[in-house]
Amino acid sequence: MSKLVAFAAIQGGYKVVSQAEGKLRKALETYNADTKVGFGNTAYYLPVIYSLTGMKVETLEDLQKPMAFARKLLPPHIKGKNHLPYLGPLLDAGMAAIFSYEIIEAIRMLYEPDFYILQEDPDLDAGKLWVGPADDIILRKRGVEFVDGSAPGFAAMVGAAPTPEIAKMIVEDYQKKNLYIFCAANHNGTSVIEQLIKAGVQVGWNTRIVPFGPDISSAVFALGFANRAAMAFGGVKPGDFKKILHYNKDRVFAFVNALGDIGTEWGVAAAGCVNWGFPTLADTDIPEILPTGICTYEHVVANVPHNDMCQRSVEVRGLKVNVTQIDIPLSFGPAFEGERVRGSDLFCQMGGGKTQCTELVKQAQMNEIEDGKVIVVGKDVGELKEGEALPLGIYVQIAGREFQTDFEPIMERQIHHLINYIQGIMHIGQRDISWVRISKQAVEKGFTLKHIGVVLHAKFHQDFKKIVDKVQVTLYTNKKDVDELTKRARAEYRMRDERVDKMTDEDVETYYSCTLCQSFAPSHVCSVSPERTGLCGAYNWMDCKASFEINPTGPNQPIQKGECLNPKLGQWKGVNDFIFKASRGAVTHYNFYSMVHDPMTTCGCCECIAAMLPACNGVMTVNRDYTGDTPSGMKFTTLAGVMGGGASSPGFVGHSKYNITQGKFIIGDGGLLRMVWMPKILKEELKDRIMKRGAEMGVPDLYDKIADETVGITEEEILPWLQEKGHPALSMEPIVG
Ligand code: SF4
Ligand code: ZN
C-alpha cells in the first residue's frame, strides 16, 4: 500500500464524515431534536452503529453521539510525514466513513420516508427500484441461510459494469454459487441493478439480487444486514465489536466488487469493509492493499477482468465451494461401495489386464484449470459394444491455496472408493493397475465416463474443503494418451516412493494406521512404517502423515509403537493395542517383518502377494498385473481370493511392489535373499532396486538368481535352476521350523 493511497482513502474519510455532519446539522435545523429516525421494523436501531458501539439511535438528537465518534476515529492529517500510512489509521478512517454512511441513510429516510420501498421486491410498476434496509422479517428469513450454509455469503456490488451483458454474466456466476448479490451505488449514472433489469434479469430478495440503493452510502445496508445476522443467529452482543467483526470474517463469506472508477468515497468504503474481513476486487487500476491477516487473503485487488471477477473474488475471500448435488444418473454413496459387477452384468471394462488403466492426481496452478470442468478425450462408453474394453487414464488436477504436492497420493487413493460409491460401477486397484467395470444397468441409465469426473469434482470439494479450491478432471481413452499418462504417472509414483527411501523404522516412534479398506475387509488394518509402505502401494509413511494432518479424524491415525515385543519379526505393543481396537477385536497382533509367522493382514488391494515355497526354502511373489500361473500353484486372483479378506494368513502376505526392496521386507524370514521367483515383468520393473538391495545384503548378483516364468512355474521346475545358480535361500536356515 503506498503512502498516497492511505492519504487518498483517509481524505475520503474526512470528506464523508464532513458530509454526514453537514446533513445532520441541517436536519437538526429543520426538525425537532426528538424527531424519530431509524430504518423501520427493526429491533436493531441503526444496526452498524448499534452492533459495534452499543449506541441506540432513536431520534435525530441520538445521531450526535455516533457522529462525534466517527469524527474521533479519523486519523490525524500529518501531511509530508513518513509515519502515517499503515493499515490501522486506514481502517479507522474506513470505519468512520461506514458510520457516516449509516447516518446519511437515516437522514435520507427522514426527509424521504418513501424513498425505499422496504419490501422484499422492488415495485417496478410504481417506478421504485430500491428496497433499502431489510426489516427484521426479511432478516429472519434470509439471515438464517447465512447460518445454515444454504447461502455461503454475499457479493456486494457497487457501481456498474461496462455493459448490461457483463453485469448479467457476473451476477449469474454468483447465483450459481448460491451467494446473495447486494447492490448499491452507481457509476456514470447507471447501476448494476438497472443493467440487470435491462438484461431481463429479475431482481429482489427472492432471486438473491438485492437492490439496496443508488448511492455508495446504501452499501451500509449490506454491512448492517451482516451484523444483525451475527447478533440474531450468532448470539453476539451489541457493542462487542471485536466479536461482531470476527464473526463476519470467519462465518460470512462476503466481498465487494467495485465496478467503475473508484473515487475517494468508494476507496474509504472499501477500507471500511476490510474491518469486516471483506476484501474489495475492482475492475479498475486502483492501488492494491496486500495481506496483513485481516482479510483471509488480499484486501484490495485491482484490474480484475470481468470474466474472472467471480472466480477471483471467491478465491481471494477463500470461499469454499459447496457442491451438494452430485449430478449423475445413478445412485451414489457408501452403500454401493461393496457391490460387484459380475460377468453377466458387465457391459464394458477398463484395465484389469485387458487394457491399461491409470490414475494420476497432480497439483495445478489456480489459473491453469477450470473448476468443475470434465473432459473426455476419446471414445466414451456410449460408443462401445457390450463386452468391449477401453484403455483409461484418469487425470485429476487440483488447485488450492492450501494444497501441497504431498497431498496428491492421498487424493489419488480416494478415486478407488469414490468410483465404487457409484451404483453399478466397480473399481479395483490403484495407480497404474486400476480396473473399472461398468454394468449394463448403469449404461442403460445413461452413465458415461464424464460422470466419473463429476463425482470426483464434487466429492473432492465436499471431503477436502480445506485444501481444495478447484478440480478439473480429464479422462483419456485413446491408447496413445493413456500410455503417455502412464509413463508420466510412473515417474510420479517413483518420486513419491522415494520420499521414504532414506528413512528407517528405527528413525520414528510413530507409525500410521490405514483403515481405508475396511469397507471391503472389515477387520483389515494396514500399519504403515517408513520401511513398510501400504500394501496397495499408494500410501507410504509420509502420505499417511500428511493425510492425518488434513483429516485428523480420518482413516490414517498415528500409532505410538511403544514397547518392542520382537525386534526380529517386528512386533510392538502399541501397534498390537491399536489394531486390536481398530479391527474390533478380530486381530490381536501381527508382525511387520515376517510372512511366515503371524504376518500383517491383507486386503484385496495389494499390489503383490508373497507366498512361501517350502521345497525351495524360499518365497515367491506375484504382482496383480501378472495373470499366469505361479510356483505356489495359484494365480494372483486365486491368492487374492484366499487371503484378501482382511485375515492374517501365515505363509502368505500382501505387500506393495516398492516394499520388496525396502530394508525390512520379510527381514525376519531372511529378507529379500529368500526371493526365489518373481514374474518377469515385476522383476524387470524393479531391476535396479533389486540389484542395489542384493548388493547391500552381500549378494550383488541376486537379480540373476531369481527365477521367473521363463524358468518354470512349479517348484520342481525352478529348484534345479536355483541350485545351479547357487541361490542364497538354499543355504539359509529352514524357512519353516
Ligand atoms: Fe490403506 Fe492399506 Fe487400503 Fe492401502 S491397502 S488404502 S494402505 S488400508
Ligand atoms: Zn484394500
XYZ file of C-alpha atoms and ligand atoms in Angstrom:
746
model
C 0.000 0.000 0.000
C 1.532 3.230 -0.977
C 1.507 6.303 1.211
C -0.568 8.018 -1.424
C -3.399 5.501 -1.206
C -3.630 5.824 2.509
C -3.822 9.577 2.163
C -6.459 9.350 -0.553
C -8.657 6.969 1.427
C -8.153 8.886 4.647
C -9.088 12.004 2.733
C -12.202 10.148 1.626
C -12.907 9.518 5.295
C -12.710 13.221 6.084
C -14.945 14.018 3.155
C -17.647 11.509 4.111
C -17.618 12.443 7.791
C -17.962 16.127 6.861
C -20.841 15.318 4.524
C -22.684 13.480 7.260
C -22.030 16.244 9.769
C -23.396 18.798 7.301
C -26.536 16.774 6.719
C -27.056 16.216 10.418
C -26.625 19.910 11.188
C -29.180 20.820 8.523
C -31.629 18.200 9.717
C -31.343 19.493 13.271
C -32.159 22.972 11.930
C -35.213 21.633 10.120
C -36.638 19.107 12.557
C -37.027 18.872 16.313
C -34.195 17.088 18.031
C -36.583 14.409 19.311
C -37.821 13.523 15.809
C -37.738 9.760 15.342
C -35.128 8.334 12.991
C -34.457 4.725 12.086
C -34.743 2.048 9.437
C -38.220 0.837 10.332
C -39.431 -2.536 11.593
C -36.253 -3.478 13.309
C -35.147 -4.037 16.849
C -31.577 -3.232 15.948
C -31.763 0.566 15.627
C -29.128 1.729 13.134
C -27.574 -1.722 13.025
C -23.930 -0.993 12.227
C -23.688 1.688 14.885
C -25.681 -0.368 17.392
C -23.817 -3.613 16.833
C -20.358 -2.107 17.002
C -20.786 0.573 19.677
C -23.956 -0.433 21.509
C -25.410 3.070 20.827
C -29.173 3.008 20.349
C -30.170 5.675 17.872
C -33.879 6.520 18.044
C -34.024 10.266 17.485
C -32.235 12.873 15.489
C -30.526 14.005 18.671
C -29.225 10.464 19.221
C -27.260 10.753 15.978
C -24.895 13.274 17.515
C -23.046 10.716 19.583
C -22.115 8.284 16.803
C -21.337 11.267 14.586
C -18.822 12.552 17.098
C -17.482 9.036 17.494
C -16.876 8.841 13.736
C -15.071 12.159 13.747
C -12.820 10.926 16.549
C -11.961 7.808 14.600
C -10.423 9.844 11.799
C -6.662 9.653 11.951
C -4.831 12.945 12.155
C -3.730 14.585 8.912
C 0.031 14.570 9.003
C 0.993 15.736 5.569
C 4.509 15.070 4.433
C 5.380 12.881 7.414
C 6.593 9.369 6.876
C 4.948 7.505 9.663
C 1.314 7.649 8.665
C 0.423 5.090 6.090
C -0.146 1.887 7.987
C -3.257 -0.166 7.865
C -4.608 0.844 11.279
C -5.399 4.501 10.508
C -6.802 3.491 7.161
C -9.178 1.014 8.776
C -10.277 3.607 11.308
C -10.969 6.101 8.536
C -12.945 3.377 6.786
C -14.980 2.696 9.878
C -15.642 6.425 10.355
C -16.983 6.549 6.808
C -19.213 3.497 7.347
C -20.783 5.093 10.468
C -21.251 8.294 8.488
C -22.923 6.445 5.629
C -25.393 4.910 8.055
C -26.142 8.354 9.472
C -26.590 9.762 5.950
C -29.068 6.980 5.131
C -31.026 7.584 8.346
C -31.324 11.259 7.466
C -32.356 10.415 3.909
C -35.219 8.326 5.266
C -36.246 11.198 7.474
C -36.549 13.555 4.502
C -37.922 10.967 2.086
C -39.793 8.278 4.018
C -40.971 6.673 0.751
C -37.600 6.625 -0.961
C -37.118 2.935 -0.196
C -39.966 0.502 -0.540
C -38.730 -1.674 2.355
C -40.236 -4.782 0.753
C -38.665 -7.987 -0.492
C -39.029 -6.982 -4.123
C -38.781 -3.697 -5.992
C -42.042 -2.234 -7.201
C -41.136 -1.600 -10.795
C -44.705 -0.661 -11.759
C -44.547 2.222 -9.347
C -41.138 3.104 -10.713
C -39.481 2.102 -7.457
C -36.282 0.248 -7.700
C -34.629 0.414 -4.313
C -35.617 -1.800 -1.435
C -33.468 -0.171 1.235
C -32.538 -1.805 4.549
C -34.022 -5.200 5.298
C -36.527 -5.285 8.120
C -36.433 -7.961 10.805
C -38.832 -10.241 8.945
C -36.510 -10.374 5.954
C -33.565 -10.735 8.279
C -35.058 -13.782 9.975
C -35.995 -15.419 6.714
C -32.791 -14.664 4.807
C -30.212 -14.291 7.538
C -30.729 -17.850 8.646
C -29.489 -19.000 5.238
C -26.140 -17.475 6.058
C -26.065 -19.568 9.194
C -27.281 -22.914 7.886
C -24.975 -22.704 4.893
C -27.597 -22.547 2.161
C -26.076 -19.175 1.313
C -22.366 -19.029 1.964
C -22.336 -15.227 1.919
C -22.775 -12.287 -0.366
C -21.147 -10.286 -3.110
C -21.585 -6.576 -2.530
C -21.503 -4.948 -5.940
C -21.057 -1.237 -6.217
C -21.130 0.765 -9.435
C -21.967 -0.534 -12.867
C -20.417 -2.923 -15.373
C -19.398 -1.638 -18.808
C -22.499 -3.299 -20.337
C -25.716 -4.972 -19.098
C -24.488 -8.295 -20.513
C -21.345 -8.168 -18.409
C -23.366 -7.309 -15.311
C -25.631 -10.282 -16.018
C -22.712 -12.639 -16.536
C -21.043 -11.730 -13.245
C -24.264 -11.868 -11.244
C -25.281 -15.226 -12.689
C -21.895 -16.646 -11.709
C -22.629 -15.638 -8.132
C -26.131 -17.039 -8.227
C -24.700 -20.392 -9.272
C -22.585 -20.333 -6.147
C -25.686 -19.597 -4.040
C -24.341 -16.212 -3.000
C -26.535 -13.214 -2.388
C -25.756 -10.180 -4.510
C -26.122 -6.906 -2.620
C -26.097 -3.874 -4.928
C -25.523 -0.222 -4.237
C -24.103 2.918 -5.829
C -23.957 3.939 -9.429
C -21.269 4.684 -11.903
C -21.770 7.258 -14.666
C -25.456 7.460 -13.799
C -26.236 3.779 -14.017
C -26.062 0.804 -11.674
C -25.721 -2.951 -11.832
C -29.395 -3.229 -10.867
C -30.565 -1.058 -13.754
C -28.319 -3.029 -16.062
C -29.763 -6.317 -14.861
C -33.303 -5.146 -15.417
C -32.316 -4.077 -18.921
C -30.849 -7.537 -19.488
C -34.118 -9.143 -18.398
C -32.884 -10.414 -15.029
C -35.370 -10.470 -12.153
C -34.128 -8.626 -9.114
C -35.262 -8.718 -5.481
C -34.562 -10.732 -2.353
C -36.207 -13.790 -3.881
C -33.665 -14.013 -6.696
C -30.960 -13.119 -4.189
C -30.160 -9.939 -6.130
C -30.886 -7.155 -3.707
C -31.192 -3.548 -4.948
C -30.237 -1.806 -1.716
C -29.887 1.732 -3.003
C -28.491 4.099 -5.613
C -25.606 5.616 -3.653
C -22.433 4.339 -2.082
C -23.964 5.113 1.314
C -26.617 2.436 0.624
C -23.844 -0.167 0.731
C -24.022 0.193 4.506
C -27.247 -1.840 4.436
C -25.197 -4.892 3.458
C -22.943 -4.462 6.489
C -25.941 -3.794 8.710
C -27.530 -6.994 7.487
C -24.359 -8.977 8.203
C -24.026 -7.528 11.712
C -27.655 -8.177 12.556
C -27.228 -11.776 11.434
C -24.274 -12.057 13.819
C -26.425 -10.745 16.686
C -29.582 -12.660 15.790
C -28.047 -16.020 14.930
C -24.510 -15.872 16.249
C -25.551 -14.733 19.719
C -23.092 -11.834 19.643
C -23.942 -8.968 21.969
C -24.336 -5.420 20.653
C -21.255 -3.347 21.374
C -18.926 -6.337 21.264
C -17.337 -5.036 18.092
C -14.461 -7.498 18.137
C -16.783 -10.489 18.158
C -19.094 -8.989 15.551
C -16.246 -8.345 13.156
C -14.690 -11.728 13.821
C -17.969 -13.488 13.314
C -18.246 -11.860 9.918
C -14.689 -12.560 8.967
C -14.957 -16.235 9.879
C -18.549 -17.047 9.058
C -19.843 -14.742 6.351
C -18.141 -15.106 3.035
C -18.570 -11.655 1.646
C -16.568 -9.395 -0.568
C -17.008 -6.214 -2.556
C -16.841 -5.823 -6.314
C -16.191 -2.228 -7.285
C -17.168 -1.672 -10.899
C -16.106 1.629 -12.361
C -13.808 4.428 -11.262
C -13.202 4.401 -7.588
C -13.134 7.838 -6.070
C -12.021 8.603 -2.545
C -15.523 7.872 -1.223
C -15.567 4.354 -2.596
C -11.980 3.943 -1.534
C -12.719 4.687 2.075
C -15.785 2.411 1.959
C -13.534 -0.393 0.713
C -11.157 0.325 3.576
C -14.129 0.167 5.916
C -15.080 -3.275 4.658
C -11.599 -4.570 5.441
C -12.610 -4.237 9.120
C -15.158 -6.972 8.446
C -12.617 -9.080 6.597
C -14.412 -8.336 3.335
C -11.927 -7.656 0.531
C -12.609 -5.456 -2.473
C -11.981 -6.520 -6.048
C -12.047 -3.784 -8.625
C -12.133 -3.761 -12.389
C -10.069 -0.593 -12.494
C -6.476 0.200 -11.773
C -6.670 1.118 -8.115
C -3.748 0.648 -5.769
C -3.855 -2.744 -4.111
C -3.792 -3.398 -0.390
C -1.887 -6.552 0.375
C -2.371 -9.082 3.134
C -1.750 -8.355 6.783
C -4.007 -11.047 8.158
C -7.266 -9.144 8.471
C -8.957 -10.396 5.351
C -8.286 -14.037 4.664
C -6.100 -13.030 1.752
C -5.641 -9.795 -0.197
C -7.631 -6.715 0.873
C -7.919 -4.836 -2.369
C -7.223 -6.329 -5.766
C -7.158 -4.162 -8.883
C -7.633 -4.733 -12.591
C -9.692 -7.884 -12.345
C -11.056 -8.846 -15.777
C -14.840 -9.149 -15.768
C -14.918 -12.788 -16.770
C -12.621 -13.615 -13.852
C -14.487 -11.479 -11.346
C -16.472 -14.281 -9.756
C -13.677 -16.812 -9.616
C -11.114 -14.322 -8.336
C -13.465 -12.968 -5.695
C -14.267 -16.412 -4.426
C -10.574 -17.246 -4.330
C -9.455 -14.058 -2.631
C -12.115 -14.358 0.031
C -11.243 -18.008 0.482
C -14.787 -19.131 -0.147
C -15.070 -22.882 -0.261
C -17.415 -24.081 -2.924
C -20.134 -26.272 -1.539
C -21.088 -28.914 -4.043
C -24.168 -30.502 -2.563
C -25.554 -32.197 -5.631
C -23.746 -34.915 -7.486
C -25.231 -34.683 -10.893
C -25.135 -38.253 -12.197
C -27.945 -40.542 -13.363
C -27.125 -43.248 -10.807
C -27.436 -43.572 -7.077
C -24.310 -42.767 -5.164
C -22.974 -43.446 -1.697
C -21.084 -45.777 0.592
C -23.954 -48.252 0.349
C -22.833 -49.196 -3.153
C -19.152 -49.482 -2.358
C -19.036 -53.214 -1.838
C -21.254 -54.051 -4.772
C -19.714 -56.221 -7.515
C -20.147 -56.082 -11.255
C -20.177 -59.744 -12.221
C -19.587 -61.225 -15.639
C -23.239 -61.428 -16.604
C -23.875 -57.791 -15.578
C -20.777 -56.441 -17.267
C -21.174 -54.013 -20.148
C -17.579 -52.872 -20.556
C -14.378 -52.512 -18.597
C -11.080 -50.665 -18.410
C -7.853 -52.150 -17.078
C -7.817 -55.445 -15.218
C -5.165 -56.879 -17.506
C -7.275 -56.290 -20.624
C -6.151 -52.721 -21.183
C -4.089 -50.136 -19.350
C -5.916 -48.166 -16.667
C -4.018 -45.465 -14.812
C -4.844 -42.811 -12.241
C -2.909 -39.681 -11.508
C -3.652 -36.692 -9.314
C -1.470 -33.631 -9.767
C -1.451 -30.185 -8.281
C -2.219 -27.340 -10.682
C -1.896 -23.586 -10.513
C -5.098 -21.674 -9.811
C -5.238 -20.115 -13.266
C -4.309 -23.328 -15.047
C -7.582 -25.172 -14.572
C -11.290 -24.545 -14.516
C -13.228 -25.785 -11.543
C -15.767 -28.459 -12.405
C -14.547 -28.988 -15.944
C -14.608 -32.627 -17.068
C -13.050 -33.530 -20.384
C -13.368 -36.900 -22.080
C -10.708 -37.377 -24.737
C -11.541 -40.342 -26.985
C -14.383 -42.839 -27.069
C -16.934 -42.953 -24.276
C -18.956 -45.962 -23.118
C -21.889 -44.972 -25.331
C -19.787 -45.762 -28.378
C -18.890 -49.267 -27.217
C -20.458 -52.629 -27.885
C -21.251 -54.910 -24.995
C -18.189 -56.782 -23.796
C -15.637 -54.331 -25.156
C -12.715 -52.929 -23.216
C -11.146 -49.473 -23.330
C -7.882 -48.126 -22.006
C -8.482 -45.421 -19.433
C -6.443 -42.623 -17.946
C -7.994 -40.679 -15.076
C -6.110 -37.452 -14.690
C -7.225 -35.144 -11.900
C -5.810 -31.675 -11.450
C -6.351 -29.894 -8.169
C -5.615 -26.304 -7.282
C -5.913 -24.817 -3.850
C -4.284 -22.133 -1.808
C -3.586 -24.686 0.882
C -2.868 -27.591 -1.455
C 0.544 -29.252 -1.470
C 2.066 -31.871 -3.741
C 2.312 -34.075 -0.645
C -1.454 -34.410 -0.777
C -1.542 -35.825 -4.311
C -1.247 -39.510 -3.310
C -3.967 -39.092 -0.704
C -6.419 -37.611 -3.155
C -5.480 -40.214 -5.738
C -6.226 -43.042 -3.326
C -9.785 -41.694 -2.869
C -10.564 -42.454 -6.507
C -10.941 -46.104 -5.544
C -13.778 -45.794 -3.071
C -15.394 -42.792 -4.767
C -15.870 -44.640 -8.044
C -17.095 -47.634 -6.065
C -19.722 -45.379 -4.489
C -21.428 -45.147 -7.887
C -24.166 -47.731 -8.202
C -23.344 -50.288 -10.872
C -19.687 -49.300 -11.232
C -16.850 -51.247 -9.706
C -13.287 -50.146 -9.128
C -10.358 -52.324 -8.128
C -6.726 -51.431 -7.559
C -4.925 -48.119 -7.842
C -2.127 -46.271 -9.590
C -1.305 -47.929 -12.929
C -3.100 -51.179 -12.135
C -6.623 -49.892 -11.776
C -9.629 -51.727 -13.073
C -13.043 -50.230 -13.741
C -16.062 -52.419 -14.523
C -19.273 -50.843 -15.767
C -22.582 -52.689 -15.559
C -25.285 -52.896 -18.191
C -27.805 -51.260 -15.853
C -25.521 -48.268 -15.370
C -25.166 -47.754 -19.098
C -28.925 -48.125 -19.575
C -29.483 -45.356 -17.064
C -27.172 -43.085 -19.034
C -23.825 -43.456 -17.279
C -20.837 -42.121 -19.219
C -17.194 -41.674 -18.260
C -17.867 -37.996 -17.734
C -19.751 -38.910 -14.573
C -16.548 -40.217 -13.009
C -15.238 -36.672 -13.324
C -18.454 -35.220 -11.898
C -18.186 -37.474 -8.860
C -14.509 -36.742 -8.240
C -15.067 -32.992 -8.534
C -17.989 -32.996 -6.127
C -16.504 -35.337 -3.532
C -13.078 -33.725 -3.512
C -14.781 -30.419 -2.759
C -17.009 -31.957 -0.107
C -14.481 -34.110 1.655
C -11.381 -31.935 1.355
C -12.808 -28.418 1.648
C -9.796 -27.117 3.487
C -7.285 -27.877 0.774
C -9.290 -27.943 -2.452
C -10.375 -24.866 -4.396
C -10.560 -26.156 -7.958
C -10.804 -29.594 -9.512
C -10.567 -30.425 -13.191
C -10.764 -33.983 -14.486
C -9.600 -35.367 -17.813
C -10.476 -38.904 -18.892
C -8.373 -40.345 -21.682
C -9.447 -43.412 -23.621
C -7.085 -43.359 -26.596
C -4.280 -45.848 -26.106
C -1.654 -43.294 -27.020
C -2.847 -40.769 -24.438
C -3.230 -43.412 -21.758
C 0.277 -44.719 -22.400
C 1.640 -41.221 -22.163
C -0.173 -40.568 -18.905
C 1.017 -43.911 -17.561
C 4.605 -43.084 -18.314
C 4.277 -39.772 -16.543
C 2.394 -41.322 -13.644
C 5.059 -43.981 -13.101
C 7.712 -41.320 -12.779
C 5.488 -39.589 -10.218
C 4.892 -42.801 -8.282
C 8.625 -43.394 -8.140
C 9.262 -39.928 -6.781
C 6.624 -40.422 -4.117
C 8.011 -43.832 -3.133
C 11.495 -42.497 -2.858
C 10.478 -39.911 -0.336
C 10.756 -42.587 2.339
C 13.830 -44.176 0.806
C 16.273 -42.820 3.328
C 14.098 -43.414 6.384
C 14.186 -46.450 8.603
C 11.653 -47.792 11.080
C 14.103 -47.052 13.884
C 14.008 -43.360 12.933
C 10.464 -42.859 14.159
C 8.423 -43.559 17.256
C 5.161 -43.208 15.393
C 3.731 -45.426 12.699
C 0.415 -44.771 10.968
C -2.649 -46.884 10.529
C -4.741 -47.107 7.410
C -8.279 -48.371 7.652
C -9.481 -47.067 4.317
C -10.121 -50.605 3.137
C -12.348 -51.705 5.983
C -15.427 -51.277 3.832
C -14.256 -54.323 1.887
C -12.223 -56.097 4.527
C -13.794 -55.103 7.850
C -11.078 -56.432 10.137
C -8.206 -55.227 7.990
C -5.812 -52.640 9.358
C -2.702 -51.650 7.455
C 0.121 -50.389 9.620
C 2.440 -48.216 7.646
C 6.004 -47.647 8.773
C 8.798 -45.932 6.876
C 10.060 -49.323 5.728
C 6.701 -50.889 5.100
C 4.503 -48.937 2.703
C 0.808 -49.750 2.488
C 0.161 -52.985 0.652
C -1.748 -51.127 -2.067
C 1.435 -49.239 -2.858
C -0.456 -45.968 -2.785
C 0.289 -44.919 0.794
C 3.658 -44.652 2.396
C 4.509 -43.332 5.848
C 4.791 -39.743 4.583
C 1.428 -39.961 2.847
C -0.286 -41.253 5.963
C 1.286 -38.490 7.978
C 0.031 -35.858 5.519
C -3.372 -37.493 5.440
C -3.604 -37.305 9.218
C -2.746 -33.619 9.040
C -5.524 -32.911 6.554
C -8.055 -35.061 8.312
C -7.224 -35.727 11.967
C -10.239 -37.968 12.451
C -9.740 -39.830 9.178
C -8.516 -43.308 8.304
C -4.826 -42.608 8.968
C -4.092 -42.351 12.651
C -0.741 -42.145 14.383
C 0.254 -45.265 16.268
C 2.785 -44.963 19.055
C 4.989 -48.032 18.587
C 5.503 -48.495 22.255
C 7.494 -51.380 23.675
C 9.166 -53.611 21.092
C 7.995 -57.181 21.690
C 10.022 -58.814 18.938
C 12.722 -56.871 17.118
C 13.410 -59.651 14.602
C 9.845 -60.158 13.432
C 8.819 -56.548 14.024
C 6.150 -56.518 16.692
C 5.262 -53.658 19.034
C 2.891 -53.400 21.924
C 1.479 -50.053 20.805
C 0.697 -51.470 17.374
C -0.982 -54.549 18.826
C -3.158 -52.432 21.084
C -4.115 -50.236 18.189
C -5.006 -52.985 15.729
C -6.966 -54.854 18.372
C -9.211 -51.833 18.718
C -9.245 -50.872 15.063
C -10.172 -54.410 13.996
C -12.838 -54.512 16.699
C -11.106 -57.381 18.403
C -10.616 -59.539 15.304
C -6.842 -59.140 15.141
C -4.803 -59.239 18.319
C -1.280 -58.854 16.950
C 0.867 -59.138 13.853
C 4.451 -58.884 12.698
C 5.741 -56.270 10.277
C 8.786 -58.237 9.118
C 7.533 -61.778 8.646
C 5.243 -63.609 6.288
C 5.842 -66.969 7.963
C 4.835 -66.020 11.497
C 1.650 -64.019 12.069
C 2.024 -61.652 9.133
C 0.146 -58.394 8.708
C -3.435 -58.665 7.460
C -4.123 -58.372 3.756
C -6.992 -56.760 1.864
C -7.843 -57.144 -1.795
C -5.912 -54.058 -2.873
C -2.425 -55.434 -2.551
C -0.099 -54.875 -5.457
C 1.661 -58.191 -4.845
C 1.183 -61.336 -2.805
C 4.128 -63.265 -1.456
C 3.832 -66.991 -0.795
C 6.171 -69.467 0.843
C 7.824 -72.119 -1.365
C 8.989 -74.714 1.215
C 10.725 -77.030 -1.284
C 12.936 -74.165 -2.407
C 13.420 -72.931 1.178
C 12.303 -69.542 -0.115
C 9.452 -67.348 -1.130
C 7.933 -66.045 -4.319
C 5.838 -63.024 -5.012
C 3.381 -62.233 -7.762
C 2.011 -58.872 -8.859
C -1.548 -58.151 -9.849
C -0.684 -57.466 -13.478
C 0.771 -60.959 -13.972
C -2.111 -63.243 -14.848
C -0.220 -66.515 -15.376
C 0.457 -69.462 -13.054
C 2.999 -69.343 -10.269
C 5.058 -71.917 -8.368
C 2.669 -71.578 -5.413
C 0.132 -73.405 -7.553
C -2.147 -70.341 -7.574
C -2.617 -67.342 -9.822
C -2.728 -63.871 -8.357
C -6.529 -63.761 -8.399
C -6.793 -67.082 -6.551
C -4.294 -65.965 -3.948
C -6.145 -62.659 -3.501
C -9.414 -64.536 -3.131
C -7.957 -66.825 -0.481
C -6.377 -64.209 1.732
C -7.629 -60.770 0.670
C -10.478 -60.589 3.147
C -8.545 -58.975 5.941
C -7.111 -62.033 7.660
C -3.563 -62.733 8.723
C -2.557 -65.877 6.782
C 0.778 -67.384 7.835
C 2.840 -68.297 4.792
C 1.341 -65.501 2.700
C 1.323 -61.721 2.801
C 0.117 -58.881 0.636
C 2.599 -56.086 0.025
C 3.433 -53.275 -2.334
C 5.887 -53.533 -5.193
C 8.071 -50.947 -3.627
C 8.176 -52.829 -0.339
C 10.050 -55.730 -1.979
C 13.274 -53.754 -1.962
C 12.732 -51.870 1.270
C 15.157 -52.739 4.058
C 12.696 -54.548 6.295
C 10.918 -56.657 3.670
C 10.309 -60.024 5.411
C 13.638 -59.424 7.114
C 12.542 -61.685 9.977
C 12.359 -64.550 7.462
C 15.696 -63.710 5.852
C 14.643 -60.738 3.731
C 14.937 -60.358 0.003
C 17.546 -63.132 -0.103
C 14.616 -65.547 0.311
C 13.121 -64.444 -3.003
C 13.411 -67.304 -5.465
C 10.716 -66.491 -8.010
C 9.016 -63.396 -9.444
C 7.144 -62.741 -12.689
C 9.486 -61.397 -15.337
C 7.670 -58.042 -15.692
C 7.875 -57.355 -11.996
C 11.497 -58.400 -11.809
C 12.383 -56.139 -14.687
C 10.421 -53.237 -13.297
C 12.400 -53.447 -10.072
C 15.717 -54.462 -11.620
C 17.860 -51.557 -10.411
C 16.464 -51.659 -6.958
C 16.830 -55.433 -6.629
C 20.454 -55.175 -7.700
C 21.099 -52.414 -5.209
C 19.359 -54.181 -2.354
C 21.050 -57.507 -3.221
C 24.445 -55.833 -3.088
C 23.583 -54.284 0.286
C 22.768 -57.758 1.531
C 26.032 -59.189 0.223
C 24.671 -60.833 -2.943
C 25.337 -58.386 -5.798
C 24.056 -60.815 -8.444
C 20.844 -61.677 -6.622
C 18.857 -60.364 -9.573
C 20.272 -63.065 -11.849
C 19.471 -65.771 -9.307
C 15.750 -65.093 -9.046
C 13.748 -67.389 -11.300
C 10.754 -66.264 -13.342
C 8.115 -67.938 -15.530
C 10.628 -68.490 -18.315
C 12.489 -70.809 -15.929
C 9.387 -72.513 -14.613
C 6.058 -72.206 -12.914
C 6.351 -75.029 -10.391
C 8.736 -75.566 -7.517
C 10.058 -78.715 -9.187
C 10.857 -76.774 -12.356
C 12.744 -73.971 -10.720
C 14.629 -75.812 -7.951
C 17.409 -77.272 -10.173
C 17.886 -73.834 -11.744
C 18.219 -72.224 -8.343
C 20.739 -74.869 -7.326
C 22.719 -74.286 -10.456
C 22.754 -70.518 -9.808
C 23.642 -71.017 -6.166
C 20.642 -69.070 -4.865
C 21.347 -67.827 -1.321
C 17.991 -69.110 0.023
C 19.114 -72.703 -0.424
C 21.842 -72.337 2.174
C 19.760 -70.355 4.682
C 18.220 -71.863 7.793
C 14.984 -73.765 7.087
C 12.164 -71.332 6.393
C 9.733 -73.360 8.485
C 10.735 -74.805 11.736
Fe -4.871 -48.053 3.238
Fe -3.883 -50.456 3.254
Fe -6.111 -49.971 1.895
Fe -3.759 -49.023 1.026
S -4.372 -51.149 1.224
S -5.651 -47.911 1.168
S -2.722 -48.580 2.932
S -5.857 -49.881 4.094
Zn -7.696 -52.575 0.271
